[in-house]
Tab-separated table of C-alpha atoms in Angstrom:
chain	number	residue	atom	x	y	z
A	1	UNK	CA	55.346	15.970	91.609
A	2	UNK	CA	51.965	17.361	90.663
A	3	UNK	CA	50.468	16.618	86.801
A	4	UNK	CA	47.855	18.364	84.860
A	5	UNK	CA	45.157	15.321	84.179
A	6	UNK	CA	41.916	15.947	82.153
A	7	UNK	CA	38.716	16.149	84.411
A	8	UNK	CA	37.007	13.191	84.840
A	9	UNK	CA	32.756	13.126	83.462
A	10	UNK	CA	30.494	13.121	86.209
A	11	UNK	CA	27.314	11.261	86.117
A	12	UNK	CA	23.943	12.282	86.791
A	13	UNK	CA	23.085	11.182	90.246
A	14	UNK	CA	21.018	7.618	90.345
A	15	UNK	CA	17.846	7.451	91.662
A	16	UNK	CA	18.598	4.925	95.127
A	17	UNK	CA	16.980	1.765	94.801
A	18	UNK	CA	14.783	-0.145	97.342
A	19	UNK	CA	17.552	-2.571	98.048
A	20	UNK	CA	19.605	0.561	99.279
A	21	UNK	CA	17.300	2.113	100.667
A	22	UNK	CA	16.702	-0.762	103.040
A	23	UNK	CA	20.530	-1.163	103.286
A	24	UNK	CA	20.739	2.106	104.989
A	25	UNK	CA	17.907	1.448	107.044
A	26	UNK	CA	19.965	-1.583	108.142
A	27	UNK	CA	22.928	0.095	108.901
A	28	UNK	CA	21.441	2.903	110.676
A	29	UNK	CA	20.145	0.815	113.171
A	30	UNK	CA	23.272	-1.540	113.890
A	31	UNK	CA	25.008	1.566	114.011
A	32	UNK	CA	22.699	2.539	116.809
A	33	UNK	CA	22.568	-0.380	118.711
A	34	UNK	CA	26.227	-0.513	118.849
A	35	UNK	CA	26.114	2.995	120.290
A	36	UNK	CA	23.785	1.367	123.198
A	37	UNK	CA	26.156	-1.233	123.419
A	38	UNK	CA	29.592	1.273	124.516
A	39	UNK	CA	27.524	3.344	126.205
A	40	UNK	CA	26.341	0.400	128.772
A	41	UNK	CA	30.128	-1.378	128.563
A	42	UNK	CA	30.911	2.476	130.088
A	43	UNK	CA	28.564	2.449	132.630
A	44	UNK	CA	27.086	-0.605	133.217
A	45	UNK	CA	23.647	-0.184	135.207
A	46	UNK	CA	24.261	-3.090	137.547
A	47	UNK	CA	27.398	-0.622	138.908
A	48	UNK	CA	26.925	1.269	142.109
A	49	UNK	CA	27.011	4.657	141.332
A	50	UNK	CA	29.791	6.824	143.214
A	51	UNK	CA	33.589	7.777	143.495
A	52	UNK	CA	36.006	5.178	143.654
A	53	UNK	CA	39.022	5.212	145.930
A	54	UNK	CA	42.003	3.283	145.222
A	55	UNK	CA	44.842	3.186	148.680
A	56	UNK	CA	47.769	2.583	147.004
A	57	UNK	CA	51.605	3.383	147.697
A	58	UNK	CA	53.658	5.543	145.656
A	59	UNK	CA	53.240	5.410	142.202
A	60	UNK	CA	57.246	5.328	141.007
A	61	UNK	CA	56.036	4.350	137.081
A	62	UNK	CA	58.069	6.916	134.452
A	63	UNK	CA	55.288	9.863	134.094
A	64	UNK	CA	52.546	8.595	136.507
A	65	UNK	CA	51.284	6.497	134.468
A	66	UNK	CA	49.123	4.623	137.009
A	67	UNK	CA	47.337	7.763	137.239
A	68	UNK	CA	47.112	8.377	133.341
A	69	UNK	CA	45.451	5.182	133.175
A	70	UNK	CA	43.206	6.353	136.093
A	71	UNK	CA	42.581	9.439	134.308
A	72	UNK	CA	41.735	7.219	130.993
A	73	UNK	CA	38.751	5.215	133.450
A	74	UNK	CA	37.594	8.618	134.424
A	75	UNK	CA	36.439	9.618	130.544
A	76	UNK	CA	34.579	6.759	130.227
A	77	UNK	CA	33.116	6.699	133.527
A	78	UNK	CA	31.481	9.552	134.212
A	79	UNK	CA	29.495	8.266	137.036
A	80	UNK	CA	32.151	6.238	138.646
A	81	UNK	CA	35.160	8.405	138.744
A	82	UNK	CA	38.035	7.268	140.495
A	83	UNK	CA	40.996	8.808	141.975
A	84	UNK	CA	44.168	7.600	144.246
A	85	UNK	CA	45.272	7.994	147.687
A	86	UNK	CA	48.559	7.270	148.410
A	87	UNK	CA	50.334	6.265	151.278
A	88	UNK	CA	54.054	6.034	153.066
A	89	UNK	CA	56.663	4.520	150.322
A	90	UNK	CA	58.235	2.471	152.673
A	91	UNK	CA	56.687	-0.989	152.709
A	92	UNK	CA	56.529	-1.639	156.157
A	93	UNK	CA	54.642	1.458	157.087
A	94	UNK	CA	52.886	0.874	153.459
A	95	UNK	CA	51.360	-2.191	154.933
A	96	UNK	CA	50.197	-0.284	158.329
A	97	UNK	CA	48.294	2.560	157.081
A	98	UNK	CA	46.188	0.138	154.678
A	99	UNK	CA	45.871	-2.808	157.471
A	100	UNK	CA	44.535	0.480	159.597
A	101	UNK	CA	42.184	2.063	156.728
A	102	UNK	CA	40.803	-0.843	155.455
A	103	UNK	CA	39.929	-1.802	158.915
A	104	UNK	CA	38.306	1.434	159.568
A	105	UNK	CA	34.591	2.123	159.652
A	106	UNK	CA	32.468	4.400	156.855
A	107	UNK	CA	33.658	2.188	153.785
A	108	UNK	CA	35.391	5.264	152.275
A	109	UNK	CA	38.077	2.789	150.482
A	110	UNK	CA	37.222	0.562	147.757
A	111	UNK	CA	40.229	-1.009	146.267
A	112	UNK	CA	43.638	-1.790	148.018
A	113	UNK	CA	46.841	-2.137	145.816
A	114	UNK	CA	48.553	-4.604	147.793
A	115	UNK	CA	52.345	-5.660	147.977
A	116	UNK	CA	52.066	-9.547	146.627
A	117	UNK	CA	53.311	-10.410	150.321
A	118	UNK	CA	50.574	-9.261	152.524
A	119	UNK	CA	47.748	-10.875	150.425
A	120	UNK	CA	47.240	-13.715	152.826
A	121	UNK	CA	47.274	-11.095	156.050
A	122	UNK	CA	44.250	-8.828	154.328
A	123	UNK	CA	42.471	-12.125	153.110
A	124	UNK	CA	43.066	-13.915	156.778
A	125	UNK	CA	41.528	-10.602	158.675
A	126	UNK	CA	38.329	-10.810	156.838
A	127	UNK	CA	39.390	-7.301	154.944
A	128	UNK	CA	39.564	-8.527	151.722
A	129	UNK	CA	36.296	-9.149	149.146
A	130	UNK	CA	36.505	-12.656	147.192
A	131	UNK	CA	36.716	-12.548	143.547
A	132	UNK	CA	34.921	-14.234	141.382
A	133	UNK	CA	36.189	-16.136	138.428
A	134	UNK	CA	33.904	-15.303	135.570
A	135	UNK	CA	35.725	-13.460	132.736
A	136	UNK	CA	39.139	-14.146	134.573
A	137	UNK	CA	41.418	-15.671	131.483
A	138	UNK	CA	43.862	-17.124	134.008
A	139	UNK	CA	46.340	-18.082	130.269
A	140	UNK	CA	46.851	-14.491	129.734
A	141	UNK	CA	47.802	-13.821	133.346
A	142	UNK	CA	51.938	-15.171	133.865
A	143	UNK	CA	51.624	-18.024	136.474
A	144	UNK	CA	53.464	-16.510	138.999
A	145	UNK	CA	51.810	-12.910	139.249
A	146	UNK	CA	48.575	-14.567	139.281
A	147	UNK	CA	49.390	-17.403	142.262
A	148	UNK	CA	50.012	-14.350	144.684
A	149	UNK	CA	46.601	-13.224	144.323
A	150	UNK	CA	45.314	-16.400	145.693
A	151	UNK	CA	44.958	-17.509	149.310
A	152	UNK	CA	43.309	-20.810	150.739
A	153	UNK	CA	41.957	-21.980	147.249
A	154	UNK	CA	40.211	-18.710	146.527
A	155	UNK	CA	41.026	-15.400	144.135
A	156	UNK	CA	41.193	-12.508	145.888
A	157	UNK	CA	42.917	-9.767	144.067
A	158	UNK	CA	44.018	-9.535	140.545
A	159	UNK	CA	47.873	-8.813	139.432
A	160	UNK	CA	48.462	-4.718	138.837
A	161	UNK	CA	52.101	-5.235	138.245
A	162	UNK	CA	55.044	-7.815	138.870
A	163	UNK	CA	58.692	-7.474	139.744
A	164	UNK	CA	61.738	-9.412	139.845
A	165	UNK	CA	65.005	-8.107	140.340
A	166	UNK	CA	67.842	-7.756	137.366
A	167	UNK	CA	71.668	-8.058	137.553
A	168	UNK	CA	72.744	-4.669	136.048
A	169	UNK	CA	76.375	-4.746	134.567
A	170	UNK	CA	79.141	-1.467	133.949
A	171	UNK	CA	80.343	-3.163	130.790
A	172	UNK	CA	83.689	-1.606	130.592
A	173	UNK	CA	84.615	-3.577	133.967
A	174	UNK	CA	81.985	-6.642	133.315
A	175	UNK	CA	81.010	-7.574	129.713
A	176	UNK	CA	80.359	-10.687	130.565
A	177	UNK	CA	77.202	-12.491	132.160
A	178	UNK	CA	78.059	-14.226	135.733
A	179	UNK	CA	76.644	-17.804	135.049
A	180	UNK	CA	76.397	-18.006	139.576
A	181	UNK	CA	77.807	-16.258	142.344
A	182	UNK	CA	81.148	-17.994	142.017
A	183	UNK	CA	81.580	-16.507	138.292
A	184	UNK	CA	80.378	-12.772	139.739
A	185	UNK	CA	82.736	-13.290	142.492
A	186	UNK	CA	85.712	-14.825	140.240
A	187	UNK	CA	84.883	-11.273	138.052
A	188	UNK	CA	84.975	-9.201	141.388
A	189	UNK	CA	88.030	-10.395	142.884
A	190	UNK	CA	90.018	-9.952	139.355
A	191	UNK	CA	89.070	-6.407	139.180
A	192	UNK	CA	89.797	-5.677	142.873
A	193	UNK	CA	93.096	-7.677	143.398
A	194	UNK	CA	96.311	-5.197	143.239
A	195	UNK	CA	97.182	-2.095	144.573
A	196	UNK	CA	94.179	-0.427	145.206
A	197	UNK	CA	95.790	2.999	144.537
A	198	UNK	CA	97.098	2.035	141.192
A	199	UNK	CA	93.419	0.660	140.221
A	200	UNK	CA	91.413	2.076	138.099
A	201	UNK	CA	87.874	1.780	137.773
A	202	UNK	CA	85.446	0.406	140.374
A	203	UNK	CA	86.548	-0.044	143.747
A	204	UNK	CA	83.287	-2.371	145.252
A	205	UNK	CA	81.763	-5.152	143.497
A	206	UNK	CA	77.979	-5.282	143.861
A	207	UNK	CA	75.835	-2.820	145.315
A	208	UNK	CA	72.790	-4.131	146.312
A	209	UNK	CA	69.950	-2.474	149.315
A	210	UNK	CA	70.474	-4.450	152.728
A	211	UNK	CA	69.012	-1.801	154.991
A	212	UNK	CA	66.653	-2.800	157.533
A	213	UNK	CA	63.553	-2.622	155.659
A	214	UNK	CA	61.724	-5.304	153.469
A	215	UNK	CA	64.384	-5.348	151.073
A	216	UNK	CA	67.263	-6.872	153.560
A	217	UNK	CA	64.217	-10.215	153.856
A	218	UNK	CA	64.162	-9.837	149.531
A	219	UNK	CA	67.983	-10.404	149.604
A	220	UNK	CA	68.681	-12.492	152.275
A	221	UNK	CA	66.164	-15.037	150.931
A	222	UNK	CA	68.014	-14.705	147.430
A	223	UNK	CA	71.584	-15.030	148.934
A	224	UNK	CA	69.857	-18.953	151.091
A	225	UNK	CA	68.330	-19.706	147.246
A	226	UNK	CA	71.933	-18.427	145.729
A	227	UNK	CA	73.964	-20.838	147.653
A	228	UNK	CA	71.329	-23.817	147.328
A	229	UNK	CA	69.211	-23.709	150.365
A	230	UNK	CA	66.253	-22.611	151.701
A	231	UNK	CA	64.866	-20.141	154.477
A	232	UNK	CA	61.463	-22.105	154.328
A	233	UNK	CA	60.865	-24.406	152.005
A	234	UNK	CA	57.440	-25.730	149.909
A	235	UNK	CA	55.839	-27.357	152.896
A	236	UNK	CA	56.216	-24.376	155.145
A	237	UNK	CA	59.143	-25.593	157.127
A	238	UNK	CA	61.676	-23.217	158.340
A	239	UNK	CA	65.256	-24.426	157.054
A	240	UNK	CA	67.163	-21.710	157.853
A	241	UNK	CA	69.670	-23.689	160.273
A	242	UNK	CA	70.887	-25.821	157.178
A	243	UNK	CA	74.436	-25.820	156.290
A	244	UNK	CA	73.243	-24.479	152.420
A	245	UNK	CA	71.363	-21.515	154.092
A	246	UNK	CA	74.267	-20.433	156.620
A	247	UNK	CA	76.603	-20.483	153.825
A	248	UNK	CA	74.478	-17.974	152.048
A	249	UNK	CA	74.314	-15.707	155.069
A	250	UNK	CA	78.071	-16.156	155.197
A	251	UNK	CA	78.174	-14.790	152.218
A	252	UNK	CA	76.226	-11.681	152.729
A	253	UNK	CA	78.793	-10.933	155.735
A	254	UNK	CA	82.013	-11.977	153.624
A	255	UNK	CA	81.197	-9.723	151.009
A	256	UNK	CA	80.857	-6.798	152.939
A	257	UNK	CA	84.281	-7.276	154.689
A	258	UNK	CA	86.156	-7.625	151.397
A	259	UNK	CA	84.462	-5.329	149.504
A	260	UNK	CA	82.525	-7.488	147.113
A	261	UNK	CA	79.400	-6.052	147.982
A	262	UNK	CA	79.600	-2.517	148.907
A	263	UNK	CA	80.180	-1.646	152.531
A	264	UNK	CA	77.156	1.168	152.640
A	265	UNK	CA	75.051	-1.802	151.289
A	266	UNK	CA	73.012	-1.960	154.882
A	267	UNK	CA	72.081	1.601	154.720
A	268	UNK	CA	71.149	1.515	151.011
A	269	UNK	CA	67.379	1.969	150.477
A	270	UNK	CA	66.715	1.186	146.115
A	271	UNK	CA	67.131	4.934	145.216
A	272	UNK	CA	70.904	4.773	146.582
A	273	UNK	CA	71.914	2.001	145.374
A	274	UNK	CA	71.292	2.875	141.783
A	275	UNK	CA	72.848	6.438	142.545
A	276	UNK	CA	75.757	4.098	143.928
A	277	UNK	CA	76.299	2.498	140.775
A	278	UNK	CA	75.666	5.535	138.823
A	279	UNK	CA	78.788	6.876	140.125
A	280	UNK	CA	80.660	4.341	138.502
A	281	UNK	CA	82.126	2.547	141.865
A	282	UNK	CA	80.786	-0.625	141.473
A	283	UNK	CA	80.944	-3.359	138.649
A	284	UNK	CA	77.375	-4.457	139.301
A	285	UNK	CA	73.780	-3.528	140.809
A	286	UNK	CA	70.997	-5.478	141.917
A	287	UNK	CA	68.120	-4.178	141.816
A	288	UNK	CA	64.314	-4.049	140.523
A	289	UNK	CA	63.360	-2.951	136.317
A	290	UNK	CA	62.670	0.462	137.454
A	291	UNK	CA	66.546	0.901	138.040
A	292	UNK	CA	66.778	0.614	134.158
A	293	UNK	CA	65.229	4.062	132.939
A	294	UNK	CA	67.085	6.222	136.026
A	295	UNK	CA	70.334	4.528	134.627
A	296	UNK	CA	70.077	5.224	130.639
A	297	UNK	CA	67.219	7.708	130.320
A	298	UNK	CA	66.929	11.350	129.997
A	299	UNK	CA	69.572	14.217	130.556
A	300	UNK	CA	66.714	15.013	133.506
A	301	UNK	CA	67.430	11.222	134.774
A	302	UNK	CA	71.051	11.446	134.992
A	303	UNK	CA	72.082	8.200	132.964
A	304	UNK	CA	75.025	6.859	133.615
A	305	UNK	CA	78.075	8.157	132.028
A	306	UNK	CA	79.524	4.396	131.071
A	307	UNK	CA	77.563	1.088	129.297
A	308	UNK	CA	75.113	-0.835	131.125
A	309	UNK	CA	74.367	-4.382	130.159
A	310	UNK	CA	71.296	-5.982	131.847
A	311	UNK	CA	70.298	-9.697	132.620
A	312	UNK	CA	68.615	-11.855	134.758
A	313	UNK	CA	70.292	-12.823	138.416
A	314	UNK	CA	72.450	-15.565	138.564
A	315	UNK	CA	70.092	-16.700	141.336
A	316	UNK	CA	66.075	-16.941	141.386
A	317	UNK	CA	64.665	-13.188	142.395
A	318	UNK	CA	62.178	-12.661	144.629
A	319	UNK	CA	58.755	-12.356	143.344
A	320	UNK	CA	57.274	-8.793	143.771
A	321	UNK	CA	54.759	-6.350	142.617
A	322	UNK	CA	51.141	-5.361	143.548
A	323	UNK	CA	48.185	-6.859	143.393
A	324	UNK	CA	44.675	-4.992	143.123
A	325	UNK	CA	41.582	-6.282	145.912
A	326	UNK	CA	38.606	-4.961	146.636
A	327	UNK	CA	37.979	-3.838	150.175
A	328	UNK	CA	35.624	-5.715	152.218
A	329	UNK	CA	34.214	-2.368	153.436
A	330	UNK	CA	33.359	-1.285	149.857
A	331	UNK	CA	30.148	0.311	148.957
A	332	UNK	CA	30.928	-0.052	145.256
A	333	UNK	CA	32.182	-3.648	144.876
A	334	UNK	CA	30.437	-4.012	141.717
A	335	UNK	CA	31.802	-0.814	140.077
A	336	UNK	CA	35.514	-1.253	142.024
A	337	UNK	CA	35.670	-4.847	140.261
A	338	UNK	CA	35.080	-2.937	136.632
A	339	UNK	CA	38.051	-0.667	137.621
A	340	UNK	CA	40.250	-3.792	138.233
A	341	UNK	CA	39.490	-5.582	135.675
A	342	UNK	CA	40.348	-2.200	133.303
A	343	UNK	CA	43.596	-1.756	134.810
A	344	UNK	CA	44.972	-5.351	134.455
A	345	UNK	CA	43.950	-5.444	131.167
A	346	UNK	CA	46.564	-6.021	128.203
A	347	UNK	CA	45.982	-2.573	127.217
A	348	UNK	CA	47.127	-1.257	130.340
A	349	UNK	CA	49.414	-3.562	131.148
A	350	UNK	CA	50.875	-2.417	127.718
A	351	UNK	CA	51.196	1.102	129.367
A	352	UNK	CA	52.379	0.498	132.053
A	353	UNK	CA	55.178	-1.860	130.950
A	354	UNK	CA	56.246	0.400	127.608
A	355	UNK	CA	55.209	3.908	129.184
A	356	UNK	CA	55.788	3.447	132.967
A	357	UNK	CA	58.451	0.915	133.550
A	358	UNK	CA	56.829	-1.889	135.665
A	359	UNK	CA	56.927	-5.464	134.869
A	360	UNK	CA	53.579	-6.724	133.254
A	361	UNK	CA	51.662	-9.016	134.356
A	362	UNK	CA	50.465	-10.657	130.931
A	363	UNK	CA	52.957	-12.478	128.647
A	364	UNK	CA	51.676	-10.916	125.149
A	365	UNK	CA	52.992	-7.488	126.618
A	366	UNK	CA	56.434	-9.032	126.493
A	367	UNK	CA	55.899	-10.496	123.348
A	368	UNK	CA	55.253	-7.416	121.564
A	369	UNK	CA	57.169	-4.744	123.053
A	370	UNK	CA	59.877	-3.097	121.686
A	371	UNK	CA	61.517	-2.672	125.154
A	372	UNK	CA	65.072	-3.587	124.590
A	373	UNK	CA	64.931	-5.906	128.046
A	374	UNK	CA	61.363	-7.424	127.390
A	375	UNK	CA	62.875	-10.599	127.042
A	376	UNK	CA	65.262	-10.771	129.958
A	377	UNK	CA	62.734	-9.502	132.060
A	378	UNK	CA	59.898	-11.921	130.773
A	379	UNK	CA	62.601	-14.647	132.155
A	380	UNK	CA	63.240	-13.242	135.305
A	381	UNK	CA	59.667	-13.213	136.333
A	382	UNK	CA	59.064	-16.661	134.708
A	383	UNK	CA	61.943	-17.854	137.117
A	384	UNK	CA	61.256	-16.020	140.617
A	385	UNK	CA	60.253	-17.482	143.360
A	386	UNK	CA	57.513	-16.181	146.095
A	387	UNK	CA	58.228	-14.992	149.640
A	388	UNK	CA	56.589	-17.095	152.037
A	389	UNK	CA	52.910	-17.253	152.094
A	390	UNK	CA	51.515	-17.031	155.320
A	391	UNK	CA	49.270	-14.251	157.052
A	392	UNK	CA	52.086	-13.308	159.634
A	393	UNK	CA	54.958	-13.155	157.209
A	394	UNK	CA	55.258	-9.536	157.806
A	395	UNK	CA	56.208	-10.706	161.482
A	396	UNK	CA	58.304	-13.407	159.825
A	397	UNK	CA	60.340	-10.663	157.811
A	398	UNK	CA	60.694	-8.481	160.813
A	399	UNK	CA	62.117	-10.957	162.748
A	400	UNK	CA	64.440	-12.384	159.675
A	401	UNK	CA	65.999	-8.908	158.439
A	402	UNK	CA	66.501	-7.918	162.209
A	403	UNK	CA	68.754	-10.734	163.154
A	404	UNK	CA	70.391	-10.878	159.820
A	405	UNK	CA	71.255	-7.098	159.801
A	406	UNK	CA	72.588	-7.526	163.336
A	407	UNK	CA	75.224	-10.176	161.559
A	408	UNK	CA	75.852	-7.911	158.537
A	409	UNK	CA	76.835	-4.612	160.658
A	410	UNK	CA	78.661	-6.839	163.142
A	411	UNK	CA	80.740	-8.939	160.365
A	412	UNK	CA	79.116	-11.705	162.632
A	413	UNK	CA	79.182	-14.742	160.370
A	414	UNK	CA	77.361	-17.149	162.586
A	415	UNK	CA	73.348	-16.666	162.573
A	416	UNK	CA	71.735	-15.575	166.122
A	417	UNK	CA	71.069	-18.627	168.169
A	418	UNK	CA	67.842	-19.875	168.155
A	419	UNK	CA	67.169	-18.232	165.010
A	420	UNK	CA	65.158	-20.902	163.236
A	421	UNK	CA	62.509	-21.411	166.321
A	422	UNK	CA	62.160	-17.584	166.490
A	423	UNK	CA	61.240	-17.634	162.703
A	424	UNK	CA	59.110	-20.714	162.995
A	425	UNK	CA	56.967	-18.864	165.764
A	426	UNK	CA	56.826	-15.956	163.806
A	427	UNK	CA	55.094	-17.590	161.156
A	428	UNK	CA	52.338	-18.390	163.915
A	429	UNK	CA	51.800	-14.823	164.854
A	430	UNK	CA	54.091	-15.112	168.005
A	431	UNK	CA	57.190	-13.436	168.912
A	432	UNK	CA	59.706	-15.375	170.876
């Protein structure tokens, strides 16, 4: 509501005095130094001056936002402006392209955003650049994230995003949290058990991705850690041939013959299992954060049409995500170790958590976000486990997800012979 109010005297303007005059002075030039300052945090003379080139897989954040932060560097870096290359989605020919590029002549790649696995194999074949230390606050960094960039005592990459998987729940068939497998199973078989043409509601219990790709390795080593063994354990000893680990194998192949995990589970890449669940067929979905906005965003999403609850596994998740390294090849190490530092930052991290849907890699992100699963997903990180660090563990996986895949599609519940030995040679670069 507006009021008439009587106009105020003005005075006659003061005469400054010497004390402001000088005060002005003062400010005038801290006001320009700080200008110098930004301007050489933007482009910092010691950088080597040229385009940047990130090799990176597909960016599947909500809205690109790996390239809006790229974009963001680009403002402020005029003379190091950086773009993306991307390569195949699928991890296995992921890893390839970027073992081939980075081992190419010309130095035309500076920074490689790495799957957490293959760290060791890059750092082992000499393609990798050391990192230093200095200005790394390893506190801010989670643990986890930050113990996949390192390799034989030294730093060679810094965490770009993390992963671990989440147990996603149709609530009308599952409002409860499975506390193990035997609770998600004991929920399963109650929903299934009857006539199945008198039941209504799902007809599968969990869908989950056990195609023959990286993800079968991801979920076999879940279902050893699920039933309380290992596949290799701390000290680098294959233990697949233990009674705990066959059971969880056993498990995989039970499943699928009485429809607690969804038959068309081996041909499910992540994509198809969420549109699985979407349907409504199943009571529950494994499968990484990025499932979360495709099942409750947009109209332009397709959300589900039912309530999904979300929590962490009942079992450890694999560890995933991408780490950022500079090439060995690099003609702009200096400049390429500016961009990484910028894009792990909090502030991006922030963006591409809240904006983009990847896991950070910094607890505060967590801390503050209004995500509605910050916290569950803060725990499932804190609580996964890594895949096996070795330089040959993408010969490892091959070898694990090609026998076990052999077992799923052939209800075989007994693990290949000679499985363990052909697994332990793997891990020494040799096939049996």
């Amino acid at each position: 509501m507006e009021t008439d109010a009587p106009e105020e005297a003005v005075p006659p303007p003061a005469r400054p005095s010497r004390r402001a005059v000088v005060t002005a002075a003062v400010i005038g030039v801290l006001f320009f130094a700080t200008a110098i300052v930004v301007v050489v945090q933007r482009a910092d003379r010691s950088w080597e001056a040229g385009e940047l080139v990130i090799l990176s897989g597909r960016d599947d954040s909500a809205g690109a936002q790996r390239k809006e932060l790229i974009g963001k560097w680009n403002e402020l870096h005029r003379g190091n402006p950086a773009r993306v290359e991307e390569v195949r989605s699928i991890a296995d020919a992921e890893r390839s392209e970027m073992l081939a590029r980075a081992a190419g002549d010309g130095g035309d790649v500076d920074i490689l955003n790495l799957d957490v696995a293959y760290v060791p194999e890059f750092a082992e074949a000499d393609l990798l650049r050391p990192l230093s230390e200095d200005g790394v606050d390893r506190d801010a960094f989670l643990p986890g994230p930050l113990s996949t960039c390192e390799y034989n005592g030294r730093l060679w990459a810094l965490p770009f995003n993390t992963d671990a998987a989440l147990l996603y729940r149709h609530l009308d068939y599952a409002p409860g949290v499975p506390a193990d497998w035997g609770a998600m199973d004991s929920a399963i078989s109650g929903q299934l058990k009857g006539n199945p043409e008198q039941r209504a509601g799902p007809t599968v219990g969990l869908v989950t991705q056990l195609g023959n790709y990286e993800a079968l390795t991801v979920n076999t080593l879940e279902a050893v850690w699920a039933a309380g063994g290992e596949v290799v354990d701390d000290d680098g000893d294959v233990r697949i041939d233990s009674p705990a680990a066959t059971q969880g194998l056993r498990h995989l192949v039970d499943g699928l013959v009485d429809g607690h995990i969804d038959p068309e589970s081996p041909s499910y890449t992540e994509d198809a299992s969420t549109a699985a669940f979407r349907d409504g067929n199943a009571m529950f979905l494994r499968n990484w954060p990025l499932a979360y906005r495709a099942l409750t965003g947009s109209a332009e999403d397709r959300p589900a049409p039912f309530r999904i609850g979300v929590s962490r596994l009942p079992w450890a998740s694999v560890l995933g995500g991408q780490n950022l390294a500079i090439a060995e090849r690099s003609e702009h190490p200096r400049a390429a170790r500016a961009l990484i530092d910028f894009l792990t930052d909090t502030n991006s991290q922030r963006t591409l958590f809240e904006r983009g849907g990847f896991a950070a890699t910094r607890e505060v992100v967590y801390r503050d976000s209004a995500v509605p699963y910050a916290e569950v997903l803060l725990a499932a990180v804190q609580h996964a486990r890594l895949r096996p660090r070795s330089p040959h563990y993408a010969l490892f996986s091959e070898v694990l997800r090609e026998a076990v895949h052999t077992m799923l599609v052939s209800h075989d519940r007994n693990p290949p012979p000679g499985l363990a030995d052909d697994l332990r040679a793997a891990l020494r670069g040799q096939r049996a």
